[in-house]
Short mmCIF file of C-alpha atoms and ligand atoms in Angstrom, two decimals:
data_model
loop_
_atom_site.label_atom_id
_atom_site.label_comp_id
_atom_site.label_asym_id
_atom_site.label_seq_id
_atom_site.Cartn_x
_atom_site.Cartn_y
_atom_site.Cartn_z
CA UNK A 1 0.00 0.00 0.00
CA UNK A 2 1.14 3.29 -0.93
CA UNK A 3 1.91 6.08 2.21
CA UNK A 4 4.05 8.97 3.84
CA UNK A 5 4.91 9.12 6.80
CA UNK A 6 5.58 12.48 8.49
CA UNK A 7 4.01 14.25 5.47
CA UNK A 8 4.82 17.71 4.44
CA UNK A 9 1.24 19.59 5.10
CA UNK A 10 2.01 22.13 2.42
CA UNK A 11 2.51 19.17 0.01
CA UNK A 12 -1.43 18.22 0.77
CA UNK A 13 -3.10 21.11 1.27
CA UNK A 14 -3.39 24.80 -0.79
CA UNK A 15 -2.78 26.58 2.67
CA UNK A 16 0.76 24.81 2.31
CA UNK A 17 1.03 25.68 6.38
CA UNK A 18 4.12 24.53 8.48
CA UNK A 19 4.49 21.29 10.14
CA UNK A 20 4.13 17.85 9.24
CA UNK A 21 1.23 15.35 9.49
CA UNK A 22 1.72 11.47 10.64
CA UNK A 23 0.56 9.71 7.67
CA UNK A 24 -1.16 10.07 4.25
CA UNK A 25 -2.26 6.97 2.64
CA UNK A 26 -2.95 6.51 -1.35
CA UNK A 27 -5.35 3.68 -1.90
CA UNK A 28 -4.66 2.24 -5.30
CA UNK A 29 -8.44 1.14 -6.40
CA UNK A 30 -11.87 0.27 -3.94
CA UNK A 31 -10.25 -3.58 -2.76
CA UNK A 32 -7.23 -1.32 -1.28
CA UNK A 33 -9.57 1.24 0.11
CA UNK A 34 -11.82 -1.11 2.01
CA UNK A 35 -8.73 -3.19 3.63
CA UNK A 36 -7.22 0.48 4.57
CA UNK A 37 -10.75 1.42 6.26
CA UNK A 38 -11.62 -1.69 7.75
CA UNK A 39 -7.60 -1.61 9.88
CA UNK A 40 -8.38 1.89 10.64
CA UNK A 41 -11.76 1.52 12.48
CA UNK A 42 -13.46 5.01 11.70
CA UNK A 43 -10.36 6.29 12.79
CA UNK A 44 -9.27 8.35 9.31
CA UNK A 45 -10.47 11.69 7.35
CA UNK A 46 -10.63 11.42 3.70
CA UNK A 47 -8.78 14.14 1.65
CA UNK A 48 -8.35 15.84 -1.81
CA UNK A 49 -7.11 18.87 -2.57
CA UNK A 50 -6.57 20.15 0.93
CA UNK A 51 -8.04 23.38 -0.44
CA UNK A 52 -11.07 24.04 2.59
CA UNK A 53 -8.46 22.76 4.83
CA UNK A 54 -7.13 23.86 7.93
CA UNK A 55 -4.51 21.24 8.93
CA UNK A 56 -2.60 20.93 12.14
CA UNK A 57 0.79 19.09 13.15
CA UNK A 58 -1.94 18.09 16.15
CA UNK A 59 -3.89 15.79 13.89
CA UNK A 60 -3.22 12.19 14.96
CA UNK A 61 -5.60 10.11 12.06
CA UNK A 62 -4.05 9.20 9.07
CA UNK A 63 -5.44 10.98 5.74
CA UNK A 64 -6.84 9.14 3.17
CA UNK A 65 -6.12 10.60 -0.40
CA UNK A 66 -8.20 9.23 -3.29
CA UNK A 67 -5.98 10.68 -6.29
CA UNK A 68 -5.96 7.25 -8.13
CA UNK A 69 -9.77 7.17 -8.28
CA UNK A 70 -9.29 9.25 -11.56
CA UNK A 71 -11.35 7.31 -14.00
CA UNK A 72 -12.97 9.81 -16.66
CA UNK A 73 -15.49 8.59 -18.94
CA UNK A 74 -17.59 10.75 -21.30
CA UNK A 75 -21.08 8.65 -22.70
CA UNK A 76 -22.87 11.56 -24.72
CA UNK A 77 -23.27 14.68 -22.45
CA UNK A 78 -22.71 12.12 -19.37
CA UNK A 79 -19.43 12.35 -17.82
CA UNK A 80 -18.80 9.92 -15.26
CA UNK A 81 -15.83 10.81 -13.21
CA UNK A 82 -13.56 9.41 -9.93
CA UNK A 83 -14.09 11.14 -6.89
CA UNK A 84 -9.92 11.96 -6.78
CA UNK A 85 -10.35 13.97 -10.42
CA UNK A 86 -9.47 17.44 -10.18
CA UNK A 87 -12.33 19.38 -10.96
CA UNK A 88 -10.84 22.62 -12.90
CA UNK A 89 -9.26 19.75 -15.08
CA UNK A 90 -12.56 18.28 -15.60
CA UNK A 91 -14.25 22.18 -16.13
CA UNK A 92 -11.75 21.66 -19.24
CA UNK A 93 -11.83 18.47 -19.93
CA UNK A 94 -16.18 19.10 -20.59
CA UNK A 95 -15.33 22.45 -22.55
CA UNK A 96 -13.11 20.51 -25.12
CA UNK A 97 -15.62 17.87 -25.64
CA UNK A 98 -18.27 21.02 -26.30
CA UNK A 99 -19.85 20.38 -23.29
CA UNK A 100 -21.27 23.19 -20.86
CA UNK A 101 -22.18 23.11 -17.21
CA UNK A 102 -18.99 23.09 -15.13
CA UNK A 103 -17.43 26.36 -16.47
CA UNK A 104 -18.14 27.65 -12.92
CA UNK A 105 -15.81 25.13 -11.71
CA UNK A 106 -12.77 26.39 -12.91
CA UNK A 107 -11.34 28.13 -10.25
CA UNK A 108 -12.31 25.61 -7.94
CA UNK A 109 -8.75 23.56 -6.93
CA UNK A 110 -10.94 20.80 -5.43
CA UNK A 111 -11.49 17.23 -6.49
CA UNK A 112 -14.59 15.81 -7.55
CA UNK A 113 -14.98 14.07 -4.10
CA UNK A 114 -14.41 17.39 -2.43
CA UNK A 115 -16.98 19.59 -4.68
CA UNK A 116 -19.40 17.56 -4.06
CA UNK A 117 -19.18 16.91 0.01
CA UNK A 118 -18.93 20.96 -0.03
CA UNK A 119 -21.65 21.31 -2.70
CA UNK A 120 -18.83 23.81 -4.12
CA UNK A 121 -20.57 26.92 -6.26
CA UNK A 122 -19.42 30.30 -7.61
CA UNK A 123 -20.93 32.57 -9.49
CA UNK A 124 -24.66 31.81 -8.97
CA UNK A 125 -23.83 27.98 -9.89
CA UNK A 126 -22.99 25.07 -8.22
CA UNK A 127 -22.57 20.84 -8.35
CA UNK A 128 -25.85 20.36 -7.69
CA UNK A 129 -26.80 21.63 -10.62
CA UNK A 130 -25.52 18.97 -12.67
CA UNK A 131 -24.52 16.42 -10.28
CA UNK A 132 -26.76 12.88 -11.10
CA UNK A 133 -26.00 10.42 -9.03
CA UNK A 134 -22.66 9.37 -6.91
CA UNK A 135 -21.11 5.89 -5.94
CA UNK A 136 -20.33 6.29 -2.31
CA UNK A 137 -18.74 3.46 0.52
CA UNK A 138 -21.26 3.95 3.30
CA UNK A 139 -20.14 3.28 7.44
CA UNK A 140 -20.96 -0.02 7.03
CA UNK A 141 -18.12 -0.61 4.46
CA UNK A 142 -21.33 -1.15 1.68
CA UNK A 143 -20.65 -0.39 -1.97
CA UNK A 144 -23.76 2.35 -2.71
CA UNK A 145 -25.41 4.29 -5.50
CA UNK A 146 -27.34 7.43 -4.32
CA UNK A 147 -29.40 9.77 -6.25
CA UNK A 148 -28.94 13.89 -6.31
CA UNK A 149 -32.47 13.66 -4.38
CA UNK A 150 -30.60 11.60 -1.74
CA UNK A 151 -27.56 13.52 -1.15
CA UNK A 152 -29.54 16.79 0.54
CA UNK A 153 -27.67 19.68 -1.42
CA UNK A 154 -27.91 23.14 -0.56
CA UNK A 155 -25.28 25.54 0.00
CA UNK A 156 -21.65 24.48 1.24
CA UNK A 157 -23.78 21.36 2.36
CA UNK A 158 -24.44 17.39 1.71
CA UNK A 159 -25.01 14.48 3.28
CA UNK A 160 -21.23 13.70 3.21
CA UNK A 161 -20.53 16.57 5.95
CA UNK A 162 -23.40 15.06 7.85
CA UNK A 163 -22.34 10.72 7.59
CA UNK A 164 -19.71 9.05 7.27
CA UNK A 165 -19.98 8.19 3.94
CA UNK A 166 -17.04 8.51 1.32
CA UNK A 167 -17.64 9.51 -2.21
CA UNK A 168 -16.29 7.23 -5.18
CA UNK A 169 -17.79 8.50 -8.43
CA UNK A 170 -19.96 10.36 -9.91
CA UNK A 171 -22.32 10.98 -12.58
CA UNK A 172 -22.85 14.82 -14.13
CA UNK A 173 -25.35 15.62 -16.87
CA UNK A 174 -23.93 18.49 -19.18
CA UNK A 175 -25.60 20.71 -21.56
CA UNK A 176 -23.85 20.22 -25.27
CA UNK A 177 -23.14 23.94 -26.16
CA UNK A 178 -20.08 25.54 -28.34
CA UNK A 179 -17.03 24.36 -27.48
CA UNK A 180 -15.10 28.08 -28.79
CA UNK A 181 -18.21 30.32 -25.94
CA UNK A 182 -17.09 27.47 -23.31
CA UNK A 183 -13.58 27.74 -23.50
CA UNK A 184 -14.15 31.69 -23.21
CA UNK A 185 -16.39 31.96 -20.68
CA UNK A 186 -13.26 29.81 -18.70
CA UNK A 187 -10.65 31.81 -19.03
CA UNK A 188 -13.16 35.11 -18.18
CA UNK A 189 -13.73 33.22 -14.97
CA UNK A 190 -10.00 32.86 -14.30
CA UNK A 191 -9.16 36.29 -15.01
CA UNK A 192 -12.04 37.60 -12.64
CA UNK A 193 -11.01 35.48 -10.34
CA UNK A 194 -6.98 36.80 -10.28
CA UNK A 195 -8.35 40.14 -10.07
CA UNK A 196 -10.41 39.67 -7.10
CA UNK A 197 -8.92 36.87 -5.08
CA UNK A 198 -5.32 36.32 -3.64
CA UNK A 199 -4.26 34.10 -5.57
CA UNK A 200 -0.71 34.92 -5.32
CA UNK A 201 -0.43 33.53 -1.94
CA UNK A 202 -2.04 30.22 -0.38
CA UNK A 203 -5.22 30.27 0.93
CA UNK A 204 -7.99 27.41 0.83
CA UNK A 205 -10.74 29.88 -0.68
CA UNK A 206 -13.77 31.86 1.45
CA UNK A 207 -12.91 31.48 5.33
CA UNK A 208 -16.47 32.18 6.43
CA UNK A 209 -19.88 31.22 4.65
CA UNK A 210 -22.43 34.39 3.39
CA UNK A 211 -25.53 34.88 5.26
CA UNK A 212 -28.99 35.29 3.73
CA UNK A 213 -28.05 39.50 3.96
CA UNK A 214 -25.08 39.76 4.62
CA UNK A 215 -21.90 39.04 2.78
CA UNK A 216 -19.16 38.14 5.06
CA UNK A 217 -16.38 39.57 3.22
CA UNK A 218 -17.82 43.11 2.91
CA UNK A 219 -18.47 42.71 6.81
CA UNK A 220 -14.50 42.07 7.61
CA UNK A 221 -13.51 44.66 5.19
CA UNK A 222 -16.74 47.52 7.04
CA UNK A 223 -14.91 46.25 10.60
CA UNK A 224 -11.06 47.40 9.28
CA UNK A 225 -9.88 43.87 9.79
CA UNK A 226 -8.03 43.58 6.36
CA UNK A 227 -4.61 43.17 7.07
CA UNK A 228 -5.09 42.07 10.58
CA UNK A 229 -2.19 39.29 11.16
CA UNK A 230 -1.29 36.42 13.20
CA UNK A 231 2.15 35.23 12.32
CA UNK A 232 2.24 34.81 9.02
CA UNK A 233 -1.45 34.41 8.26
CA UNK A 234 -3.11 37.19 7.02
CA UNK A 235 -6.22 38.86 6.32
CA UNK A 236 -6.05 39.80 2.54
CA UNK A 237 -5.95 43.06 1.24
CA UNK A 238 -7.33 42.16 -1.77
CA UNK A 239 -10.10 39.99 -0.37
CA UNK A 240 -11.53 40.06 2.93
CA UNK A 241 -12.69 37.20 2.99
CA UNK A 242 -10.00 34.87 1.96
CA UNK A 243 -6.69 34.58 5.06
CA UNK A 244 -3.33 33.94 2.93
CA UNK A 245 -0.24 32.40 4.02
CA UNK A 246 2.68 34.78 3.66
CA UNK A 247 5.05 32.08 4.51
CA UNK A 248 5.19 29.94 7.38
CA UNK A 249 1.85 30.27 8.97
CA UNK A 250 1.05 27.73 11.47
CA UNK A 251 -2.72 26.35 11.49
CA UNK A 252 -2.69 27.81 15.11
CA UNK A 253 -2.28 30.72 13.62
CA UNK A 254 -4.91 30.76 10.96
CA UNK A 255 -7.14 29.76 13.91
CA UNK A 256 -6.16 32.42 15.98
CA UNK A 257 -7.01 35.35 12.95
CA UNK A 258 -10.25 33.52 12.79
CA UNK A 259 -11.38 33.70 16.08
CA UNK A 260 -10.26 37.66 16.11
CA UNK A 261 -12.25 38.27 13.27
CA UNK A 262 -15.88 36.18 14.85
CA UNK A 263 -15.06 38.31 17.57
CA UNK A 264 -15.15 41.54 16.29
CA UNK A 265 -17.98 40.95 14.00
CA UNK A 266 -19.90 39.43 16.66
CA UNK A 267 -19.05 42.67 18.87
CA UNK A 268 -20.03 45.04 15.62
CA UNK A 269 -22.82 43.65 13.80
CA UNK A 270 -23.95 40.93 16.66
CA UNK A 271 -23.46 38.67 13.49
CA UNK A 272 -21.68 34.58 14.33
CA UNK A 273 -20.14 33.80 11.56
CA UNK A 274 -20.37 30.77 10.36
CA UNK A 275 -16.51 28.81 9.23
CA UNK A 276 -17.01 27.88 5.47
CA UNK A 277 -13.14 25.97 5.91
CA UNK A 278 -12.81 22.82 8.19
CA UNK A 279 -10.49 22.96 11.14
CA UNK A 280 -8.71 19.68 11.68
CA UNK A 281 -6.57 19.42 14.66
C1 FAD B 301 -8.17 29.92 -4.29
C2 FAD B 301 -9.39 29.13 -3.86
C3 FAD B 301 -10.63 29.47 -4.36
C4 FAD B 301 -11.77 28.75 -3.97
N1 FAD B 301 -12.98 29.09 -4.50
C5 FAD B 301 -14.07 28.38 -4.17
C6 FAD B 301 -15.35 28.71 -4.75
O1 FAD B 301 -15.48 29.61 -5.56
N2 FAD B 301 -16.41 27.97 -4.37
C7 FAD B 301 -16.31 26.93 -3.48
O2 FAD B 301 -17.32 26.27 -3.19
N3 FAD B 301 -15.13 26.62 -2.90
C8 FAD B 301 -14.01 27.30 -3.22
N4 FAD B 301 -12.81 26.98 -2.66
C9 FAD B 301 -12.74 25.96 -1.58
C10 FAD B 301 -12.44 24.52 -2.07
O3 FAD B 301 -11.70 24.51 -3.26
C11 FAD B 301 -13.72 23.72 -2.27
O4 FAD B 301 -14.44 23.62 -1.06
C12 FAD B 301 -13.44 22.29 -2.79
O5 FAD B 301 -14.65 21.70 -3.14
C13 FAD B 301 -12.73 21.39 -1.78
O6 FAD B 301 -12.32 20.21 -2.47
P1 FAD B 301 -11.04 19.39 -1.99
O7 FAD B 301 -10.92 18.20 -2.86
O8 FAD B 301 -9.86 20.27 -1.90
O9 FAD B 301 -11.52 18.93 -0.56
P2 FAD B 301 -10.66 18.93 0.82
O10 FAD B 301 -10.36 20.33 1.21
O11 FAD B 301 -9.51 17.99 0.69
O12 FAD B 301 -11.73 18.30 1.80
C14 FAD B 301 -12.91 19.01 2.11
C15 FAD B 301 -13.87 18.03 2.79
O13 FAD B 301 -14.33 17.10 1.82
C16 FAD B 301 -14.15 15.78 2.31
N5 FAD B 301 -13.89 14.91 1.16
C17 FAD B 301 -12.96 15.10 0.18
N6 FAD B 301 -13.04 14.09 -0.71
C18 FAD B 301 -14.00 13.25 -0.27
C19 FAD B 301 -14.55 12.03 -0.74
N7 FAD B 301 -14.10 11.44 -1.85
N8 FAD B 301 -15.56 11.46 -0.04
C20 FAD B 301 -16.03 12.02 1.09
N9 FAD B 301 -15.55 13.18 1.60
C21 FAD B 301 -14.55 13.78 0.92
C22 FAD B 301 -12.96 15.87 3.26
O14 FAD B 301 -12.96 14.79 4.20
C23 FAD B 301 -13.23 17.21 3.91
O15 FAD B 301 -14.13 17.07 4.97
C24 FAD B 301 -11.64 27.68 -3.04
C25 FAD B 301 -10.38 27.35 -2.53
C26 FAD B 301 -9.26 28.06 -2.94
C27 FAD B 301 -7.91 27.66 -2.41
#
């Protein structure tokens, strides 16, 4: 079986914070991944990208990465896809093939398995849009198929974050459209994106989730917190909402600019906000 030990976490994760992590283990197909989760016991947390992440030296389970679940297979304008395929890839992967529906996807840095847990969405769209169905492993170690009506999608949510279930494959219907408009509306996503977002500097994305009025960036940036810095993490200038790593941030000190921030909001607008990135330490 394939693993680190004493892993890099920068080498997992797009916060590429300091410190090291006990062990990462690469499951080769499903026979490998069941053997891996029936020695661990429960005991494990499934990763892709790393890019919601918030990773400490402090956690003790091993990480499960899925990156050789990378089947692709296009039947029409179905796309079936392994849950360890990187989505942008995939956003272009569709567009070459004239197919339309995941352009929103492409400044995602997630995997498959990781947009859909999250229910990842920009610009007014998101997986659930064209998500199908999904092959998942449920606790029990059982080999499923679910339905999009069974995986409760609504924003930043699914049934993933809510049972231990781990995501395999999965299904997306796609809209055949011109391949030349696709491809464009791509890269206008990408530059939007490097305008607006950090993307000079590591980050994993939106710290905090938007509220049904209020958007949580434009709060941090009303309450003077851009800027505001814990060792090396940072509140961007550029983005409010997004905390960068300007070089050897520490998750304890990501954690530490996050709690700041709830606090002062909290103080300001009497607003919780509500942690869009998982904490796992
Ligand atoms: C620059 C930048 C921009 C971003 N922009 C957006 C955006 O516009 N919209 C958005 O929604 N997000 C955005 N994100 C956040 C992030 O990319 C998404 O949440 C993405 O879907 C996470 O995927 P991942 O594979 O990296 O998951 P990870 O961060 O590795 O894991 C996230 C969670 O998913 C679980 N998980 C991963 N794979 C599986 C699986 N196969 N089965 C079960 N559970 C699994 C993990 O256990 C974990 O709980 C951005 C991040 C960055 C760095």
């Amino acid at each position: 079986m394939e693993k680190i030990n004493n892993a890099l976490i920068k080498d997992y994760t797009t916060y590429k914070l300091d410190g090291y992590i006990k062990e990462i283990i690469f499951p080769k197909n499903y026979d490998e991944l069941k053997v891996v989760i029936k020695d661990l016991k429960n005991k494990y947390k499934i990763i892709g990208n790393g890019s919601n992440l918030i990773l400490s030296e402090s956690y003790n389970h091993p990480l499960i990465n899925l990156k050789y679940f990378d089947k692709l297979e296009f039947n029409n304008n179905i796309v079936t896809v392994g849950a360890g395929y990187n989505l942008p890839k995939l956003a272009l992967e569709c567009a070459k093939k004239g197919l339309s529906g995941l352009e929103f996807a492409s400044g995602i840095p997630g995997t498959i398995g990781g947009a859909i847990y999250m229910n990842a969405g920009a610009y007014g769209k998101e997986i659930s849009n064209i998500l199908k169905r999904v092959t998942i492993l449920d606790e029990k170690n059982n080999l499923k198929v679910l339905n999009q009506e069974d995986l409760k999608l609504s924003y930043r949510d699914s049934i993933f974050k809510h049972k231990n279930y781990i995501c395999l494959e999965a299904e997306f219907e796609l809209i055949p459209g011109n391949k030349e408009e696709i491809i464009k509306e791509i890269k206008k996503i990408i530059e939007t994106r490097k305008e607006k977002q950090p993307l000079e500097y590591p980050s994993a994305g939106s710290v905090f989730k938007n509220g049904e009025n209020y958007s949580a960036g434009r709060l941090i940036e009303k309450a003077g917190l851009k800027g505001t810095k814990v060792g090396d993490a940072e509140v961007s200038l550029k983005h409010a909402n997004f905390i960068i790593n300007k070089g050897k941030a520490k998750a304890d000190d990501v954690i530490e600019l996050i709690e700041i921030v709830k606090e002062k909001i909290k103080k300001e607008e009497n607003i919780d906000l509500i942690l869009e990135q998982e904490i796992l330490r």
